[in-house]
Short mmCIF file of C-alpha atoms in Angstrom, two decimals:
data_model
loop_
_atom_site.label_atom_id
_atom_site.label_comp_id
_atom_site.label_asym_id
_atom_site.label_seq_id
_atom_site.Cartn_x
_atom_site.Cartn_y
_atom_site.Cartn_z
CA UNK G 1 44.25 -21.27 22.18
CA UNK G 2 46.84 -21.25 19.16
CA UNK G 3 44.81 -24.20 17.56
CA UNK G 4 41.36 -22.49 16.93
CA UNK G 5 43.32 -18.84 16.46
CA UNK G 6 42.60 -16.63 19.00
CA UNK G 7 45.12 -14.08 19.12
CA UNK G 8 45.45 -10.33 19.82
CA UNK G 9 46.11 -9.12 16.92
CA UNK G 10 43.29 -10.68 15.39
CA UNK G 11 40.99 -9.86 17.83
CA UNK G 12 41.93 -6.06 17.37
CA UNK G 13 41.76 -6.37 13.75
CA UNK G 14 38.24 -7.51 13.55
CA UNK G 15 37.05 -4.93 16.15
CA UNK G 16 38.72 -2.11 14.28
CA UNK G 17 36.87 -3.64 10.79
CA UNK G 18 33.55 -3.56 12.68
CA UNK G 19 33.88 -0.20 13.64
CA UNK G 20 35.46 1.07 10.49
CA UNK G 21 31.81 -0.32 9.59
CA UNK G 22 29.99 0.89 12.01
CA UNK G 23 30.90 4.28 11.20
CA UNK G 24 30.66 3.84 7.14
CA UNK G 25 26.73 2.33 7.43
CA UNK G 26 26.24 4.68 10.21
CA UNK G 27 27.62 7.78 7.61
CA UNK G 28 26.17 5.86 4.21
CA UNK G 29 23.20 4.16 5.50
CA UNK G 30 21.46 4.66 8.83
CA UNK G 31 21.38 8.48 9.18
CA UNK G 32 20.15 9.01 5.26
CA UNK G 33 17.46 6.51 5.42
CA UNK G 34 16.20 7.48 8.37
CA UNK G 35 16.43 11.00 7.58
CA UNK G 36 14.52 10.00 4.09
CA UNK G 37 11.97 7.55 5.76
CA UNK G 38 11.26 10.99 8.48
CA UNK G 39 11.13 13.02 5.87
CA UNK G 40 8.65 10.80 3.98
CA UNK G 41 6.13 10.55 6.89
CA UNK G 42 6.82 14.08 7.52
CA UNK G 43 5.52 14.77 3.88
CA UNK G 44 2.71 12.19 4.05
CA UNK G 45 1.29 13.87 6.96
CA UNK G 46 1.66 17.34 6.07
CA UNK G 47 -0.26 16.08 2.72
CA UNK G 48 -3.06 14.28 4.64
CA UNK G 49 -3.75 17.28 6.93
CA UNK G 50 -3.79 19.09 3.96
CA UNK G 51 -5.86 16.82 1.92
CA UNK G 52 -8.32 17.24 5.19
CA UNK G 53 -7.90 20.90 5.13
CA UNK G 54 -8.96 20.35 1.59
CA UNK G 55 -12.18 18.96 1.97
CA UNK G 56 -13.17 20.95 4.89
CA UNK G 57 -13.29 23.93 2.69
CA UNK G 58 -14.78 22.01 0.13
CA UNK G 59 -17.34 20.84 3.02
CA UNK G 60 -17.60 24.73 3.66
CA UNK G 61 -18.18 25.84 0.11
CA UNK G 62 -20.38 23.55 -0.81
CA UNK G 63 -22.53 24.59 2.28
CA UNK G 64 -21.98 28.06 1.15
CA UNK G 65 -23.08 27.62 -2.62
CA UNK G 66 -26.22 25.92 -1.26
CA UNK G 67 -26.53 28.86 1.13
CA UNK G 68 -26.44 30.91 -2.05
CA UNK G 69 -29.03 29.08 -4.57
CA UNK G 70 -31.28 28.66 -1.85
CA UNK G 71 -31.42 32.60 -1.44
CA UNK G 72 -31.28 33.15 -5.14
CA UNK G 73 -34.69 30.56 -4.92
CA UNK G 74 -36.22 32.40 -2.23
CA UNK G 75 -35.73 35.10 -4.40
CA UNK G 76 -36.64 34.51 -7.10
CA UNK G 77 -40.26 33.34 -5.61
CA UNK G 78 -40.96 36.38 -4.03
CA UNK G 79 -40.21 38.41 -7.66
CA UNK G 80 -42.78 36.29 -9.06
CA UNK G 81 -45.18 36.53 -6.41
CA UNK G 82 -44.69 40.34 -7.03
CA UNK G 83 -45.07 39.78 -10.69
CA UNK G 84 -48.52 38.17 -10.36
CA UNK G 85 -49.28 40.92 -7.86
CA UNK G 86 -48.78 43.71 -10.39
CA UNK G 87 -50.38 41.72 -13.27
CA UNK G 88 -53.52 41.44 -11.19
CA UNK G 89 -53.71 44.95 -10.12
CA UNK G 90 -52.90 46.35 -13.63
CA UNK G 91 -55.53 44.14 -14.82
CA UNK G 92 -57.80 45.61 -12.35
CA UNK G 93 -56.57 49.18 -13.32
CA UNK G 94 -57.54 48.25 -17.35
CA UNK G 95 -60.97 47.08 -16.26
CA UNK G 96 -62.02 49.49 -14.43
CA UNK G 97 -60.62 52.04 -17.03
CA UNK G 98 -62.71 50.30 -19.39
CA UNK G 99 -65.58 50.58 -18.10
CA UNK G 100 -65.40 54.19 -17.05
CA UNK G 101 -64.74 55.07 -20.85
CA UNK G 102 -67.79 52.57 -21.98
CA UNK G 103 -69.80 54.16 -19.36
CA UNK G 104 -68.87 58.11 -20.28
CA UNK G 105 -69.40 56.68 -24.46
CA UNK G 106 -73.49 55.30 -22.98
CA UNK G 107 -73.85 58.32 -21.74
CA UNK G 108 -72.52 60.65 -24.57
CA UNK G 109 -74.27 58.39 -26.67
CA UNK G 110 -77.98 58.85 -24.95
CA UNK G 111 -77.66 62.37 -24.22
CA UNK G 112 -77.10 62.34 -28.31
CA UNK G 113 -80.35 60.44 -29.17
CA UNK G 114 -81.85 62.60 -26.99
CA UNK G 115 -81.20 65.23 -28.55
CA UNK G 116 -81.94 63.90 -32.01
CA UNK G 117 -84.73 62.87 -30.72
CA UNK G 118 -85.94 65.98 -29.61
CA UNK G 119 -84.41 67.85 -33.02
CA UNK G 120 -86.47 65.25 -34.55
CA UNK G 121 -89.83 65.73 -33.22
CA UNK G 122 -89.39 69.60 -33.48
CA UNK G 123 -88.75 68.62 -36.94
CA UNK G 124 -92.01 66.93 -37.29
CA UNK G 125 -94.12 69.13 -35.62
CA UNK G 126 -92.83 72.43 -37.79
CA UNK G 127 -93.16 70.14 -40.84
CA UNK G 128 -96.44 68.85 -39.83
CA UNK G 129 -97.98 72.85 -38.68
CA UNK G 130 -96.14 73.42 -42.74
CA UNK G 131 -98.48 70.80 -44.09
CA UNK G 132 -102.04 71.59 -42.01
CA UNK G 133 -101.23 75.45 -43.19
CA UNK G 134 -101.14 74.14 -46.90
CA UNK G 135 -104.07 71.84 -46.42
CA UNK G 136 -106.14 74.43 -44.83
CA UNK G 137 -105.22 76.83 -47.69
CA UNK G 138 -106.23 74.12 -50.07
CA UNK G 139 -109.43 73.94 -48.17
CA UNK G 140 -110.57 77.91 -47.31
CA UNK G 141 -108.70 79.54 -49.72
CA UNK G 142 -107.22 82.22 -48.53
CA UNK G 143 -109.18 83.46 -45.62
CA UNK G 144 -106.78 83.82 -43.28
CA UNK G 145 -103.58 85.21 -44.07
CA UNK G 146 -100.62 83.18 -43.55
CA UNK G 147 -99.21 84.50 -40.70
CA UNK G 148 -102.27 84.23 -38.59
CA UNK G 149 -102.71 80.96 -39.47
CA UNK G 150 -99.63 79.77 -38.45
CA UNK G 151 -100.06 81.40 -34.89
CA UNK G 152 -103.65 80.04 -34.43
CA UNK G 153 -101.99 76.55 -35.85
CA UNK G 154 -99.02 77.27 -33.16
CA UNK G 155 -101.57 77.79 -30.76
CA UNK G 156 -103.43 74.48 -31.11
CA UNK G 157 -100.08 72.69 -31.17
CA UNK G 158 -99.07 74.51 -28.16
CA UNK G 159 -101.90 73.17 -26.20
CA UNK G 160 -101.97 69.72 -27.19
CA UNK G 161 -100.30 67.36 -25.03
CA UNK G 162 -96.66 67.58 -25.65
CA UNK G 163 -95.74 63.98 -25.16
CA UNK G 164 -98.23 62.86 -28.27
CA UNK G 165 -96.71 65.05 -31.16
CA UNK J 1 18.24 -20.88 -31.43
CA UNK J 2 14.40 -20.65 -31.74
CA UNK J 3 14.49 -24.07 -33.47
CA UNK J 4 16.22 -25.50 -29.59
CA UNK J 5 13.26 -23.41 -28.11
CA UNK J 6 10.26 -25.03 -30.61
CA UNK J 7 11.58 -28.48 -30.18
CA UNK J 8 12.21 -28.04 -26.50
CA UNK J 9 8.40 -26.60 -26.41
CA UNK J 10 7.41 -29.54 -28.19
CA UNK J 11 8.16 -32.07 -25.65
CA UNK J 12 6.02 -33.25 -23.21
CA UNK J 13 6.26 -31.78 -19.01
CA UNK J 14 7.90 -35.71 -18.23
CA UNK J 15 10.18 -35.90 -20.96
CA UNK J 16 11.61 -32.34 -20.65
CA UNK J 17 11.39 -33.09 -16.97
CA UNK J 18 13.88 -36.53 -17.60
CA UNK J 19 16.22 -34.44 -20.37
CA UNK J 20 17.02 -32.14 -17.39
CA UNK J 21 17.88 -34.94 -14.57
CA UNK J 22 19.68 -37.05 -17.40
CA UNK J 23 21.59 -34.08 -17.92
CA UNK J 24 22.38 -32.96 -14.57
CA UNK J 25 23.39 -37.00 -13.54
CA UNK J 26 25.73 -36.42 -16.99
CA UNK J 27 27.30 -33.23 -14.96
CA UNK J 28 28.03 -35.15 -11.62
CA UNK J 29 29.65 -38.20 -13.89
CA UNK J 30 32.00 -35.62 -15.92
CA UNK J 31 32.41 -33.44 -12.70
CA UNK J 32 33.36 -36.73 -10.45
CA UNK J 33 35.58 -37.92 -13.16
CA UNK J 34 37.32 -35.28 -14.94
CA UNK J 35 37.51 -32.44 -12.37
CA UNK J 36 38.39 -33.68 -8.46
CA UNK J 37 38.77 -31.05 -5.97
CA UNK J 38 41.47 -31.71 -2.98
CA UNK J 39 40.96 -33.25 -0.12
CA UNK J 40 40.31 -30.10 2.00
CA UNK J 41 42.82 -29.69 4.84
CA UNK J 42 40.85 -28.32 8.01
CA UNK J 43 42.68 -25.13 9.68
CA UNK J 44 40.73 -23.47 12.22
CA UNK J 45 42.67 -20.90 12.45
CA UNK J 46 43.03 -18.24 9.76
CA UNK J 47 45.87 -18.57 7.88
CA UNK J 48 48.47 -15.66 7.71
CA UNK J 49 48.87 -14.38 4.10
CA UNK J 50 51.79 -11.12 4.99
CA UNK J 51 53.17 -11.08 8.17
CA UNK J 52 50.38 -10.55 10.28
CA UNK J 53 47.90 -9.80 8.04
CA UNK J 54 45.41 -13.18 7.88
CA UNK J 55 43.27 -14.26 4.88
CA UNK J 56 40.08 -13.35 7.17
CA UNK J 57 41.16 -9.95 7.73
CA UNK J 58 41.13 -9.27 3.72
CA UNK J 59 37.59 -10.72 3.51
CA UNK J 60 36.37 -8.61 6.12
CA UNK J 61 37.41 -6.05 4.52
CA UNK J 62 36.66 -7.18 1.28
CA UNK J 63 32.80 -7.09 2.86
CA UNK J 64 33.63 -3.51 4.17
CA UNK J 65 34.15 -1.93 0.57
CA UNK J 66 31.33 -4.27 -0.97
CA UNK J 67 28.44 -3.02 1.63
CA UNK J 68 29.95 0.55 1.73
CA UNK J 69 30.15 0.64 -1.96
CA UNK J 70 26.23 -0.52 -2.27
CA UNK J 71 25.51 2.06 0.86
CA UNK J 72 27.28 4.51 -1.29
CA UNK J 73 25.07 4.05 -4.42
CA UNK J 74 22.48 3.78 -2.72
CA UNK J 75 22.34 6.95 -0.43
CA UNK J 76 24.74 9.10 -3.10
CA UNK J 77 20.93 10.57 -4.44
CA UNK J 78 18.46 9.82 -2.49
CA UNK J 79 14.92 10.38 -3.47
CA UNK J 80 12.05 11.25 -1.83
CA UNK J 81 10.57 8.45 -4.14
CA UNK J 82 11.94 5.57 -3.81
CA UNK J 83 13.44 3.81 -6.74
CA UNK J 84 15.28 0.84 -8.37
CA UNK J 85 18.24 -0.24 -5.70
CA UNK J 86 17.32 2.50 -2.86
CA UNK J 87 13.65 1.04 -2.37
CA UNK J 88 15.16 -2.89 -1.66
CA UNK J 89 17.72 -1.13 0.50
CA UNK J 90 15.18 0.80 2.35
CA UNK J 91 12.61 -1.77 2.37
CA UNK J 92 15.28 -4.37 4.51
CA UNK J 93 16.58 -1.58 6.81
CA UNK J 94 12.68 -0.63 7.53
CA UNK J 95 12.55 -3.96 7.91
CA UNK J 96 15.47 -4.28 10.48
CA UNK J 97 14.16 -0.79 12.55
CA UNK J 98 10.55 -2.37 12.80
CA UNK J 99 12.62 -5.56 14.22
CA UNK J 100 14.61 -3.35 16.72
CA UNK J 101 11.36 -0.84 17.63
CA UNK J 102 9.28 -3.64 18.35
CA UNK J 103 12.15 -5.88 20.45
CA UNK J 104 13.15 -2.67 22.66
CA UNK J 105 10.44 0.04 21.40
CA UNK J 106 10.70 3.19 20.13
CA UNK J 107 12.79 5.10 22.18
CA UNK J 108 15.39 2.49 23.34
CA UNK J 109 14.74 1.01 19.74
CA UNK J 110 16.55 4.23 17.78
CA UNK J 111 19.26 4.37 19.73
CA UNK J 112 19.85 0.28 19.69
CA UNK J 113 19.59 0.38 16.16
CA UNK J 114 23.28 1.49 14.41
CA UNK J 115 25.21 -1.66 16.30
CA UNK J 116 22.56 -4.20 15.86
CA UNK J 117 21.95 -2.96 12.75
CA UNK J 118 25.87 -3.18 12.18
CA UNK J 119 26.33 -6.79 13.66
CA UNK J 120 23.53 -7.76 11.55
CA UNK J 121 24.83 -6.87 7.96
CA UNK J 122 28.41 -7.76 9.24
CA UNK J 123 27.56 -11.31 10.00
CA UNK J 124 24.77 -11.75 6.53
CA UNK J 125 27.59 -9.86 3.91
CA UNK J 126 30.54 -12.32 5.60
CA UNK J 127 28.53 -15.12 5.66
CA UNK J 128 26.93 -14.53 1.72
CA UNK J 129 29.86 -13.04 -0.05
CA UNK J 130 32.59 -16.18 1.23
CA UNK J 131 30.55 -17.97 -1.34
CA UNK J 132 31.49 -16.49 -3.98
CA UNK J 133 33.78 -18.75 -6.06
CA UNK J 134 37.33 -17.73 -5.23
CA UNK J 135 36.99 -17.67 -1.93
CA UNK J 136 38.70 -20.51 0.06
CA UNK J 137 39.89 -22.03 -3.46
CA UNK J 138 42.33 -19.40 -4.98
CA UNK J 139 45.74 -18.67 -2.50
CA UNK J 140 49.35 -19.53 -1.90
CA UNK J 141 50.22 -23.35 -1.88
CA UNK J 142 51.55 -24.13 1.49
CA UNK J 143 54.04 -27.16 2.80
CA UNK J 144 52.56 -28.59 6.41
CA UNK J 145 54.57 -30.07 9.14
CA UNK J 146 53.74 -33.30 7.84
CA UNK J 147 54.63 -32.61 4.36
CA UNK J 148 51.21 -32.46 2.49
CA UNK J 149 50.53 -29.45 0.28
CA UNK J 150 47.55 -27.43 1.19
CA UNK J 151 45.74 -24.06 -0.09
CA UNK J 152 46.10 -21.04 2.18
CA UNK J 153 43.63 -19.47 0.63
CA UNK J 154 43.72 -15.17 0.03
CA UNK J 155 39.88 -14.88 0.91
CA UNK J 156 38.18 -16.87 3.93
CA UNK J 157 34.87 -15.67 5.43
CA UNK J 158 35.73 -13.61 8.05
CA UNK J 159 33.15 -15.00 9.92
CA UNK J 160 34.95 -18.61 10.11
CA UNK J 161 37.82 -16.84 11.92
CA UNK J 162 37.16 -17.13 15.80
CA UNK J 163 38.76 -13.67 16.11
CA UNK J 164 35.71 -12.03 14.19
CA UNK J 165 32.87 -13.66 16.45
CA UNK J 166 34.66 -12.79 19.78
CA UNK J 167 35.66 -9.59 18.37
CA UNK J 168 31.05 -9.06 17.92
CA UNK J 169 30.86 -11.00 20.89
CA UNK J 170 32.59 -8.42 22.82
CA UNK J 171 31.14 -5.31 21.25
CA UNK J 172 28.05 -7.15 22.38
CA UNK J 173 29.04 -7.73 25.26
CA UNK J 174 30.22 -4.44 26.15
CA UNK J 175 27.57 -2.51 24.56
CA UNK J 176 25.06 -4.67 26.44
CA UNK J 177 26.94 -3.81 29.88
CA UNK J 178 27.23 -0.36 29.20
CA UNK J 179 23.05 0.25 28.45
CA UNK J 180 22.67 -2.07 31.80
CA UNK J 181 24.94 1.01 33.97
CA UNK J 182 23.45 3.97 31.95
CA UNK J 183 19.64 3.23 31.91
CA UNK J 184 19.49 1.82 35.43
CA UNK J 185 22.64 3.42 37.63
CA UNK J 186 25.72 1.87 38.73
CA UNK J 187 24.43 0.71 42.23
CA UNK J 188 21.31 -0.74 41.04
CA UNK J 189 23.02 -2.61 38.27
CA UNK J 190 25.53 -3.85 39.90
CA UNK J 191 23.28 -5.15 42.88
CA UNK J 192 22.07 -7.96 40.14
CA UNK J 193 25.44 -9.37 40.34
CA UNK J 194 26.20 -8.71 44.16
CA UNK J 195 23.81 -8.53 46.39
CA UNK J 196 25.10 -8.76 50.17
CA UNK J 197 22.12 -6.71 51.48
CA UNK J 198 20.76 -10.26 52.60
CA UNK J 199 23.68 -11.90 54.14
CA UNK J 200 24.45 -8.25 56.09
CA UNK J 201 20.62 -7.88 57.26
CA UNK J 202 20.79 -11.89 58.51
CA UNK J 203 23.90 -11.28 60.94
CA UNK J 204 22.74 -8.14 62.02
CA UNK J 205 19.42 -10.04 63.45
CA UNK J 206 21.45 -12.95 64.76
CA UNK J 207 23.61 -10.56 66.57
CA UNK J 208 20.53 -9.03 68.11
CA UNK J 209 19.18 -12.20 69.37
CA UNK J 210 16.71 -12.92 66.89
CA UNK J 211 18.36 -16.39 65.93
CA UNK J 212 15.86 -17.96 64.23
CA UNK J 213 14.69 -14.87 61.89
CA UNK J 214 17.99 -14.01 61.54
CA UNK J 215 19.19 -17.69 60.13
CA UNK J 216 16.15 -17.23 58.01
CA UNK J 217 17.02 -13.82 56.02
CA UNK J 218 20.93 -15.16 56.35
CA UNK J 219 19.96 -18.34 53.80
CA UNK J 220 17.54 -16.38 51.70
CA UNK J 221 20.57 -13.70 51.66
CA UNK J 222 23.00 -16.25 50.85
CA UNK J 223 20.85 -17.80 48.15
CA UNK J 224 20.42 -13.92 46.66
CA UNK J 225 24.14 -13.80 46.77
CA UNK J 226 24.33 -17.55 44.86
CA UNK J 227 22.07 -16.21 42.10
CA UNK J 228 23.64 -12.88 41.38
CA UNK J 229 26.94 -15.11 40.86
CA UNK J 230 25.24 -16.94 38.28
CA UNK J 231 23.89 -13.98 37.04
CA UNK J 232 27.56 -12.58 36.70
CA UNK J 233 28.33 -15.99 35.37
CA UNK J 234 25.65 -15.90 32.32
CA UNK J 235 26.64 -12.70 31.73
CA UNK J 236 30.15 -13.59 31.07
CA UNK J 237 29.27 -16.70 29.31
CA UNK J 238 27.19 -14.97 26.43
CA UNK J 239 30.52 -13.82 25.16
CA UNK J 240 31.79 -17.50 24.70
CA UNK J 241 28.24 -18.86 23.57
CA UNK J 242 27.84 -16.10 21.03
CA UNK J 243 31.43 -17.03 19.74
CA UNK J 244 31.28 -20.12 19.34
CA UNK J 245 27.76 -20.55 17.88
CA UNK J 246 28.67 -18.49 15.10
CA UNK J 247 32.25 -19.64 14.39
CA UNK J 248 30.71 -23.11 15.16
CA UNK J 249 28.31 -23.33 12.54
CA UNK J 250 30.24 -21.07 9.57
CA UNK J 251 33.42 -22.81 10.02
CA UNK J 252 31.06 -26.51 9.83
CA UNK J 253 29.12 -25.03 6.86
CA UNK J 254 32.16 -23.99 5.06
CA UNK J 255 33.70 -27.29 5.90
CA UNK J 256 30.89 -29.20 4.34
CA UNK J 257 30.87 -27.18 1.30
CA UNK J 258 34.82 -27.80 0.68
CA UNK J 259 33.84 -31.40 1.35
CA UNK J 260 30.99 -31.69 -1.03
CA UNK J 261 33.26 -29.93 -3.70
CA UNK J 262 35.96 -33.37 -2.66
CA UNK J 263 33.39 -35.55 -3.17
CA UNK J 264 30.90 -34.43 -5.51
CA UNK J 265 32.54 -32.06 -7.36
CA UNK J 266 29.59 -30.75 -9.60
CA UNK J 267 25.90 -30.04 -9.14
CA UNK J 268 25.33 -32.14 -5.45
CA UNK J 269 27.30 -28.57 -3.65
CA UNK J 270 24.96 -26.26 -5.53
CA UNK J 271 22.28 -27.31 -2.75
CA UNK J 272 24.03 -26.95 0.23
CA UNK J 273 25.01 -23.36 -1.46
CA UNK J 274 21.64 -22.75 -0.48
CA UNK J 275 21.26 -24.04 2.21
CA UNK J 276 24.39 -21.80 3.54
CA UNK J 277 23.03 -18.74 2.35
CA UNK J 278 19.82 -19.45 5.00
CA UNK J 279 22.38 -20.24 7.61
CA UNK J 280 24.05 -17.48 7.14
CA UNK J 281 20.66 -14.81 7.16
CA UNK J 282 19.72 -17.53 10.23
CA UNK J 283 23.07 -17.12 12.21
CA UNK J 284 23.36 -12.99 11.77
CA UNK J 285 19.62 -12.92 12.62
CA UNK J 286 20.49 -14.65 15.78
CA UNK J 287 23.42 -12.88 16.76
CA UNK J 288 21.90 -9.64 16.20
CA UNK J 289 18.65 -10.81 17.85
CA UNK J 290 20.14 -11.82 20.86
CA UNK J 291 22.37 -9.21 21.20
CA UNK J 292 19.13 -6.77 20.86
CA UNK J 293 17.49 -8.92 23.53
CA UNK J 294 20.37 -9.12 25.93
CA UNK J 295 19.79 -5.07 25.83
CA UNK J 296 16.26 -5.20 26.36
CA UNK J 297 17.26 -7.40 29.76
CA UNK J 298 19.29 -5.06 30.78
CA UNK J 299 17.76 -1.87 30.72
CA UNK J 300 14.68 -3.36 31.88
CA UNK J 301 14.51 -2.81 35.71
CA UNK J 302 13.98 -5.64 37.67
CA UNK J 303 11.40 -5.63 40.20
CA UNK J 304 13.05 -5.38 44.01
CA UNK J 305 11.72 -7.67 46.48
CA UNK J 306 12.62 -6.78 50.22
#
């Protein structure tokens, strides 16, 4: 064996340098790396389940705000419906109103011609007893005294038709 | 200096292509000429540099401050983000545990890992840093028996020393053996090398009459007992083939660089360079490889037949 080199010494050398680095990569390299590459995946799947976490509640928001405007809508439709309710019935209201008051002003307003009217032909017929007094004066001079004429003239008036003075 | 670069711009793909070969064939001419290596002097065995201390010893532990050194660097600050140095570092070893997890899987695979790991990047940082110039060229001069002067050289790949590969050979060896007895049991491992169940069950029949059943289980018991002796044998013989393979073919590939470097003293080596630096990933591939394989063998349990 003393041509290729195998010898004890030798032998024990080597082993003791591959242990020697055994330990160092074990110390330097294995555990560090492998602690950094757990670590790693550790961190990228804590930041995935988060990321998912994430959009859940963005999922759940999002449902939420919809939730929300479609209330708000709902809403907002039945406000308006109420609106045009009111309008109508105030419109209603005014109407009517209106034509209460025009009705009450017709009636003022005939009641007053009526009365006019009636002032008016009381009027005439006073005015027109006045002017068959003076014509009769003109015409018999004197022979009745005023005051009886106008009674006798009352009288005639009196019994004519009321309706054609 | 940006004149050189327009000219050299200037010229056409073939001629630039011819300026470069003329130049190199100028190199091997002045290198064959002016600057002859030695003859090398083969010595298989490492040569002793103080007292007992060989040449191969210093280079493996010239290897042993180099890769701790890088570890060191490396692993001093490690980051969560992988930069510069640390990501190639962590890149091959991820590279390595994939290797290992998907050879013996996961759970046999972490606990594999540190001496394949170990044998690996042993066998690559021998095999790659013994070419660095200095190596096998600077050292004592030395008188032979016969007279002639040779180099003993201060640094020779450890890995060219037979001591080194039987020293891995062993730890393989070992640490294959002692996965074998943990993950299966002493009895059951052991029965792969030495199984006499057979032979005991064939006499017992024959003794109670039943000669021709009994002769039957005696010669499959007997052939059992045959192949757990070559079982043993194999066993035992990985040590020598794992030795020799890799002192085989460093030792040869160192050999035929020093004899390149005799003959052709410039340029021509620069290939085989290469080429040693794949033979050198190649053989620490296999070594670790097989050693991870050996393992898988072992702790897999075999199916009994009865």
């Amino acid at each position: 064996m003393g041509d290729i080199g195998i010898n004890v010494p030798g032998l024990v050398a080597q082993l003791v340098c591959f242990f020697i680095l055994f330990g160092l990569l074990t110390f330097l390299l294995y555990k560090p790396v492998r602690r950094i590459l757990d670590e790693r995946s550790e961190r990228i799947r804590v930041s995935m389940e988060q990321a998912e976490q994430i959009k859940e509640t963005m999922a759940k928001t999002e449902e939420q705000v919809k939730e929300q405007l479609d209330a708000a809508r709902r809403e907002g439709q039945n406000i308006l419906a109420q609106a045009g309710q009111m309008g109508e019935r105030l419109r209603e209201e005014a109407r009517e109103e209106a034509k209460q008051d025009a009705e009450t002003i017709i009636t003022r307003a005939r009641t007053e011609i009526q009365r006019e009217r009636d002032d008016a032909i009381q009027e005439l017929r006073r005015q027109f007893a006045d002017l068959a007094i003076t014509a009769a004066e003109k015409v018999i001079s004197e022979t009745l005294d005023r005051e009886k004429h106008r009674r006798l003239i009352e009288e005639v008036l009196e019994q004519a038709p009321k309706g054609q003075g | 200096m940006a004149r050189i670069r327009s000219w050299w711009g200037g010229l056409g793909r073939r001629r630039r292509v011819g300026i470069i070969a003329l130049a190199l064939v100028v190199l091997i001419i002045v290198g064959s000429v002016l600057l002859r290596a030695p003859l090398p002097h083969v010595e298989l065995a490492a040569e002793p540099l103080f007292g007992p201390i060989t040449n191969t010893m210093l280079a493996a532990l010239f290897t042993i401050i180099v890769v701790g050194a890088v570890c060191f660097a490396v692993t001093r600050k490690m980051r969560i983000v992988p930069r510069g140095l640390q990501n190639i570092v962590e890149a091959l070893l991820e590279m390595l545990i994939n290797f290992v997890d998907d050879t013996a899987g996961k759970e046999y695979g972490r606990k594999f890992f540190p001496v394949i790991a170990t044998i690996f990047v042993f066998v690559i940082a021998n095999a790659w840093l013994a070419l660095i110039p200095g190596f096998m060229t600077i050292g004592f001069w030395h008188e032979t028996e016969e007279g002639a002067r040779t180099i003993w050289p201060f640094l020779r790949g450890a890995n060219t020393d037979i001591n080194f590969p039987l020293a891995l050979a062993l730890v393989s060896f070992i640490f294959v053996e002692y996965w074998g007895l943990r993950s299966q049991g002493f009895s059951r491992y052991i029965r792969k090398f030495f199984s006499v169940g057979g032979l005991f069950r064939g006499i017992g029949q024959i003794f109670r009459g039943k000669i021709r059943s009994g002769l039957g289980t005696l010669f499959s018991g007997f052939v059992d007992f045959f192949a757990g002796f070559i079982e043993a044998i194999s066993e035992l013989v990985r040590i020598l083939s794992l030795t020799v393979r890799l002192f085989g073919n460093m030792t040869a590939g160192e050999i035929l660089l020093l004899m390149m470097i005799f003959l052709i003293p410039w340029v021509v080596p620069s290939v085989f360079y290469g080429l040693e630096l794949f033979l050198g990933f190649v053989q620490a591939l296999i070594f670790a490889g097989l050693t991870l394989v050996f393992l898988v063998i072992a702790v897999t349990p075999r199916e009994e037949h009865e």
